[in-house]
Coordinates of C-alpha atoms in Angstrom, one line a residue:
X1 CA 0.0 0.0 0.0
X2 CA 1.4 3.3 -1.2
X3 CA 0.9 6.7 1.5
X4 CA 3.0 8.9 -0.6
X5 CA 1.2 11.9 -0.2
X6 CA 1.8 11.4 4.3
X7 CA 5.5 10.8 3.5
X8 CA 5.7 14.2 1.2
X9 CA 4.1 16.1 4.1
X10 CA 6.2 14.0 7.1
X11 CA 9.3 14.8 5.0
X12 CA 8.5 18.3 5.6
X13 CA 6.8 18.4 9.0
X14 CA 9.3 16.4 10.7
X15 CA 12.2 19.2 9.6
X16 CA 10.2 22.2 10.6
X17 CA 11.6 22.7 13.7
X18 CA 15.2 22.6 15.7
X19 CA 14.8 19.0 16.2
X20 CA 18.7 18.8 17.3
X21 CA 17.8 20.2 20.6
X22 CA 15.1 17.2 21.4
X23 CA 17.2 14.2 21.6
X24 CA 19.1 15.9 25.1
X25 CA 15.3 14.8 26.5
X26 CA 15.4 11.3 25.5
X27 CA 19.2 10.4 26.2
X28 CA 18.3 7.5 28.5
X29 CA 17.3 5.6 25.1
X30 CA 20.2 7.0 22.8
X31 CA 22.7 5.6 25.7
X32 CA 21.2 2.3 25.8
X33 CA 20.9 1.8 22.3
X34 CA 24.8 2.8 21.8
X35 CA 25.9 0.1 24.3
X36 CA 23.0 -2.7 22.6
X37 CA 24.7 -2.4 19.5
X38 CA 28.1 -2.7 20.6
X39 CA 30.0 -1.5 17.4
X40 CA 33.1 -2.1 16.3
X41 CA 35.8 0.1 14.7
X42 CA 35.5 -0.3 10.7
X43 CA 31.9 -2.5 11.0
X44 CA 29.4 -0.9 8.7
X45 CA 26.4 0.8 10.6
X46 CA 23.1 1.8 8.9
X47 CA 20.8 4.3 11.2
X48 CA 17.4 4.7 9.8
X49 CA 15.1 7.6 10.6
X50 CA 18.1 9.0 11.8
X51 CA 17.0 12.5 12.6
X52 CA 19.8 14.7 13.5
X53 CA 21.8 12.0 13.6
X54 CA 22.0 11.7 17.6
X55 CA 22.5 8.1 17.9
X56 CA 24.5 7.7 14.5
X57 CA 27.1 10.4 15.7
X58 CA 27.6 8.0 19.1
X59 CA 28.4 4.9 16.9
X60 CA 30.5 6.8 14.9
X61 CA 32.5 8.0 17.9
X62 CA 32.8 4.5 18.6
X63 CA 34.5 3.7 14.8
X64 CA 32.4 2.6 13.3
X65 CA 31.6 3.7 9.5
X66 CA 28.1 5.3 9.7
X67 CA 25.5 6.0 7.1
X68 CA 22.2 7.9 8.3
X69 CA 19.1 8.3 6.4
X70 CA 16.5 10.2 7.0
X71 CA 13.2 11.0 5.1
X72 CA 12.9 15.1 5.6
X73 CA 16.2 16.6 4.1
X74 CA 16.3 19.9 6.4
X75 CA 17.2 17.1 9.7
X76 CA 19.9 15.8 7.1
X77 CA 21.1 18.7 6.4
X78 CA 21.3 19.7 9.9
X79 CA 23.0 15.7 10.9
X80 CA 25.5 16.5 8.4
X81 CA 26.4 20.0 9.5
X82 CA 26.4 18.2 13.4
X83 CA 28.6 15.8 12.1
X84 CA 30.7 18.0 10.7
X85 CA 30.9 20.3 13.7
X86 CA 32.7 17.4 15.6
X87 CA 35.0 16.1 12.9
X88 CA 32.7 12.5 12.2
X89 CA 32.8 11.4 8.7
X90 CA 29.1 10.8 8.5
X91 CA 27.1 9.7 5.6
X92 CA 23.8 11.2 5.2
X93 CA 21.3 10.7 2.7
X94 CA 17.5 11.7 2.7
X95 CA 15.7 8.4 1.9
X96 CA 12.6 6.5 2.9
X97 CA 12.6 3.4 5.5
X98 CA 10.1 1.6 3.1
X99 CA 12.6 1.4 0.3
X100 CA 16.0 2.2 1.4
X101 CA 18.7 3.0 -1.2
X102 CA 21.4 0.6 -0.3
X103 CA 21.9 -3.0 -1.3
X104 CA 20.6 -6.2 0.2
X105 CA 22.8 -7.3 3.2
X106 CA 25.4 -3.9 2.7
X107 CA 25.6 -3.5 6.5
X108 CA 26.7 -4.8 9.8
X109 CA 24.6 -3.7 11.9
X110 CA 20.9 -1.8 11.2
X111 CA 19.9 0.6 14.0
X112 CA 17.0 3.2 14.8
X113 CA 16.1 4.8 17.3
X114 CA 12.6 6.0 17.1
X115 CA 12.3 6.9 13.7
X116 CA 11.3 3.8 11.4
X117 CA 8.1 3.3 13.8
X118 CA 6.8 7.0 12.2
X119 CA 6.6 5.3 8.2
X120 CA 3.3 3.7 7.5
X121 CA 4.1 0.8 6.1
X122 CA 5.4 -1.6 9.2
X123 CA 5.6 -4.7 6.6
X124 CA 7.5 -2.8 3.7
X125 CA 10.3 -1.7 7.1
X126 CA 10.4 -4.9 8.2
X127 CA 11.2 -6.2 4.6
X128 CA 13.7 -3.5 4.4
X129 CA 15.5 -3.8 7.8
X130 CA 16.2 -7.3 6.8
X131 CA 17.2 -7.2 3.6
X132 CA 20.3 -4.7 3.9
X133 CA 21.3 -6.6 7.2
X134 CA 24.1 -9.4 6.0
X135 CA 23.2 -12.8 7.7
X136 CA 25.1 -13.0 11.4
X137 CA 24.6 -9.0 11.3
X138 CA 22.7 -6.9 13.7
X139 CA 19.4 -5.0 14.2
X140 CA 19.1 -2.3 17.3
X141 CA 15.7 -0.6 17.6
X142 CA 14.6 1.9 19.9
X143 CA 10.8 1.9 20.2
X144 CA 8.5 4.0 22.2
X145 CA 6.0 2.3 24.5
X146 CA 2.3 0.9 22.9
X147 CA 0.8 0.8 26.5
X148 CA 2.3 4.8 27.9
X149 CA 4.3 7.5 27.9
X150 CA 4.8 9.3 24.3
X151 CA 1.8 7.5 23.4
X152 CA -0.2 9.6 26.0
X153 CA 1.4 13.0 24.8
X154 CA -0.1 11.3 20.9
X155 CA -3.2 10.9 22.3
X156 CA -4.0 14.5 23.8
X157 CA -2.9 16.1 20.6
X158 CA -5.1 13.0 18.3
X159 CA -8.0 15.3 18.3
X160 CA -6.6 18.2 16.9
X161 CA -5.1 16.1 13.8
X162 CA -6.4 15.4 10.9
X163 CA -7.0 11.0 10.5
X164 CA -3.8 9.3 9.1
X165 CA -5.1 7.4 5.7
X166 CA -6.2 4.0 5.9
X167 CA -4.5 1.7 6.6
X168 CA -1.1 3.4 8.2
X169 CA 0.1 1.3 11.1
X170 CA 0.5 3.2 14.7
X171 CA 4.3 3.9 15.6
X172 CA 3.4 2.8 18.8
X173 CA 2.7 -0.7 17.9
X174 CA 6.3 -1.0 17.6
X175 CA 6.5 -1.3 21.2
X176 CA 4.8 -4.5 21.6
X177 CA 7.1 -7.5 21.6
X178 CA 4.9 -9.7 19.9
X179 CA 3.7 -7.0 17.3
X180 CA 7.3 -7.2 16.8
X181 CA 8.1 -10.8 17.0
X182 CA 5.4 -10.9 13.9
X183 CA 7.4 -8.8 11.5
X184 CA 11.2 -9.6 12.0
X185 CA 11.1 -13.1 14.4
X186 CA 11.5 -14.6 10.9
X187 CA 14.5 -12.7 9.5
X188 CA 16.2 -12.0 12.9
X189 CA 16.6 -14.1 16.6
X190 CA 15.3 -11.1 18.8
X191 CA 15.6 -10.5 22.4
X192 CA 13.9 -7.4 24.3
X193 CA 15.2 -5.0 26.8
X194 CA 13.5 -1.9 28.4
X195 CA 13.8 1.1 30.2
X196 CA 12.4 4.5 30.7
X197 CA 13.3 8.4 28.6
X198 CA 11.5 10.3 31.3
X199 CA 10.2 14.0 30.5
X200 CA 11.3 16.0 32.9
X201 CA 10.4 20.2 33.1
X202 CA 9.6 22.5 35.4
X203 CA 6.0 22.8 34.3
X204 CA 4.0 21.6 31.8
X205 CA 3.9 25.3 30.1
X206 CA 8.1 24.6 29.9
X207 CA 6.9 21.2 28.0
X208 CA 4.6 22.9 25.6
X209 CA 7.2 25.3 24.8
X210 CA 9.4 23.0 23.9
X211 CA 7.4 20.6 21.9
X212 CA 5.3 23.6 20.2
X213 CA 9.1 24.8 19.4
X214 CA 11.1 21.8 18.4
X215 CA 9.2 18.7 17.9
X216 CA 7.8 18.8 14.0
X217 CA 4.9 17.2 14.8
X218 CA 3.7 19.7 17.5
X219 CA 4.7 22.8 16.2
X220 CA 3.0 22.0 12.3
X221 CA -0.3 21.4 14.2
X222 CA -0.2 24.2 16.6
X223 CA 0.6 26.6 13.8
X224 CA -1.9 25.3 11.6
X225 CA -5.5 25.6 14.0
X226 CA -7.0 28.7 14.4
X227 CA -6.6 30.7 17.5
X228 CA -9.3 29.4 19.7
X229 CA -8.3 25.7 18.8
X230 CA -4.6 26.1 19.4
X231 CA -5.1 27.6 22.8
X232 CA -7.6 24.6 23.4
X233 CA -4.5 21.6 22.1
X234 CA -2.0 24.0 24.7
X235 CA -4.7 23.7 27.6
X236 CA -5.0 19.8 27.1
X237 CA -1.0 19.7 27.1
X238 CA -0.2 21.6 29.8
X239 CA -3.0 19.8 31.8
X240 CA -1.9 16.5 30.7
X241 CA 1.9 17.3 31.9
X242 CA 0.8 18.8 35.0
X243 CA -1.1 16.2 35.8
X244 CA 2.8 14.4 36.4
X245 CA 3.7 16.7 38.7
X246 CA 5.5 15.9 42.2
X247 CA 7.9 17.7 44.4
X248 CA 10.7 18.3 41.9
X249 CA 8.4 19.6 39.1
X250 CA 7.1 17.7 36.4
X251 CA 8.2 14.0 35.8
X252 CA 6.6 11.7 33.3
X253 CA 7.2 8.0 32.5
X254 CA 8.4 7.6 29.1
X255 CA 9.1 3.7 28.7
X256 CA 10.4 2.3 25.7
X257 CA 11.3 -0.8 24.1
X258 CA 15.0 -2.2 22.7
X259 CA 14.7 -4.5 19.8
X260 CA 18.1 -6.7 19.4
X261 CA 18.1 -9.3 16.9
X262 CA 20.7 -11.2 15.1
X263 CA 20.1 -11.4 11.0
X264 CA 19.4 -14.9 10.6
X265 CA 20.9 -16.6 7.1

């Protein structure tokens, strides 16, 4: 099933903020996924949905010979300028994670870190994580929680966007282990780990702020209502990130789920 029309607008929504300055809230993840995939110096590392390139820049501190792809070209241009910044001989291209632009089994070791959940077609990224992983290589996802956490922040702001097409899978079935188990226990021998990305802030007004600023998503919707409906989406996240409040400020849960598999052959 083609969705090219929500991949033309995701390549643009995605890039329409300062991205680079959200992965700092999610480190937790981008830590543990580094030490899953325990690259070597010289093996060949594929990150897709690379953003920024926040994880690929850590496996390339590590040696290993990185290529990042991303759908939206303005977070490629900004991984690349990253990259450059620190001296890391980064490939980036802008591509899709339904039909990557690299050959069957070119890589080492496949990794993403909550980007391939956002394309619509979970079969067509399976297919495509498998193929360009060489048998005995490695997969490392990072995969946002189906049961809470980002998903709750989705669901406040669901009302205020327009229906996906039919069809497109939920990124947040990504975080089930046997919704995963179903589209890559045949290519790969998985295990699961977990662990938790926590939002912390000092209110939920900070949160909004942030998101509303930085996060693609948020921002393209906020600017897009009218007045009295934007201030109606800030309300119900403010509320919803109060509503994690404690002594320190606000604190949510943000599990998430590591996907490790070894490319069967």
């Amino acid at each position: 099933m083609a969705f090219e029309e929500l991949k033309k607008r995701q390549s643009v929504v995605w890039g329409a903020g300062p991205y680079e300055r959200l992965p700092e809230h999610y480190q937790p993840l981008l830590d543990h996924l580094a030490r899953a995939a325990e690259v070597r110096p010289g093996e060949r590392v594929l990150d897709v949905g690379t953003g920024t390139g926040a994880l690929a820049v850590r496996l390339a501190r590590a040696g290993a010979e990185v290529t990042g792809v991303d759908l939206a070209p303005a977070l490629v241009d900004t991984a690349r300028r990253l990259a450059g910044e620190e001296g890391l001989a980064v490939g980036y291209e802008v591509g899709d994670a339904e039909a990557l632009p690299f050959g069957d089994a070119s890589f080492d070791v496949v990794t993403s870190s909550v980007g391939s959940i956002f394309a619509p077609d979970h079969e067509a990224v399976a297919r495509e994580l498998a193929r360009v992983c060489r048998p005995g290589g490695r997969v490392v996802l990072g995969h946002w929680s189906s049961e809470r956490g980002v998903v709750d922040m989705f669901r406040v702001m669901a009302p205020f966007m327009p229906a996906p097409p039919p069809g497109a899978g939920s990124p947040f079935r990504w975080g089930d282990r046997a919704y995963v188990a179903e589209r890559l226990g045949e290519a790969f021998v998985l295990r699961f780990e977990e662990g938790d990305a926590p939002q912390v802030s000092e209110s939920g007004e900070e949160v909004w702020e942030l998101f509303s600023t930085v996060y693609g998503p948020t921002r393209v919707l906020a600017e897009g209502l009218e007045p009295e409906r934007r201030a109606e989406l800030r309300r119900a996240f403010v509320d919803f990130f109060e509503g994690f409040r404690g002594a320190g400020g606000v604190r949510q849960s943000r599990p998430y789920l590591v996907v490790v598999g070894i490319r069967r052959g």
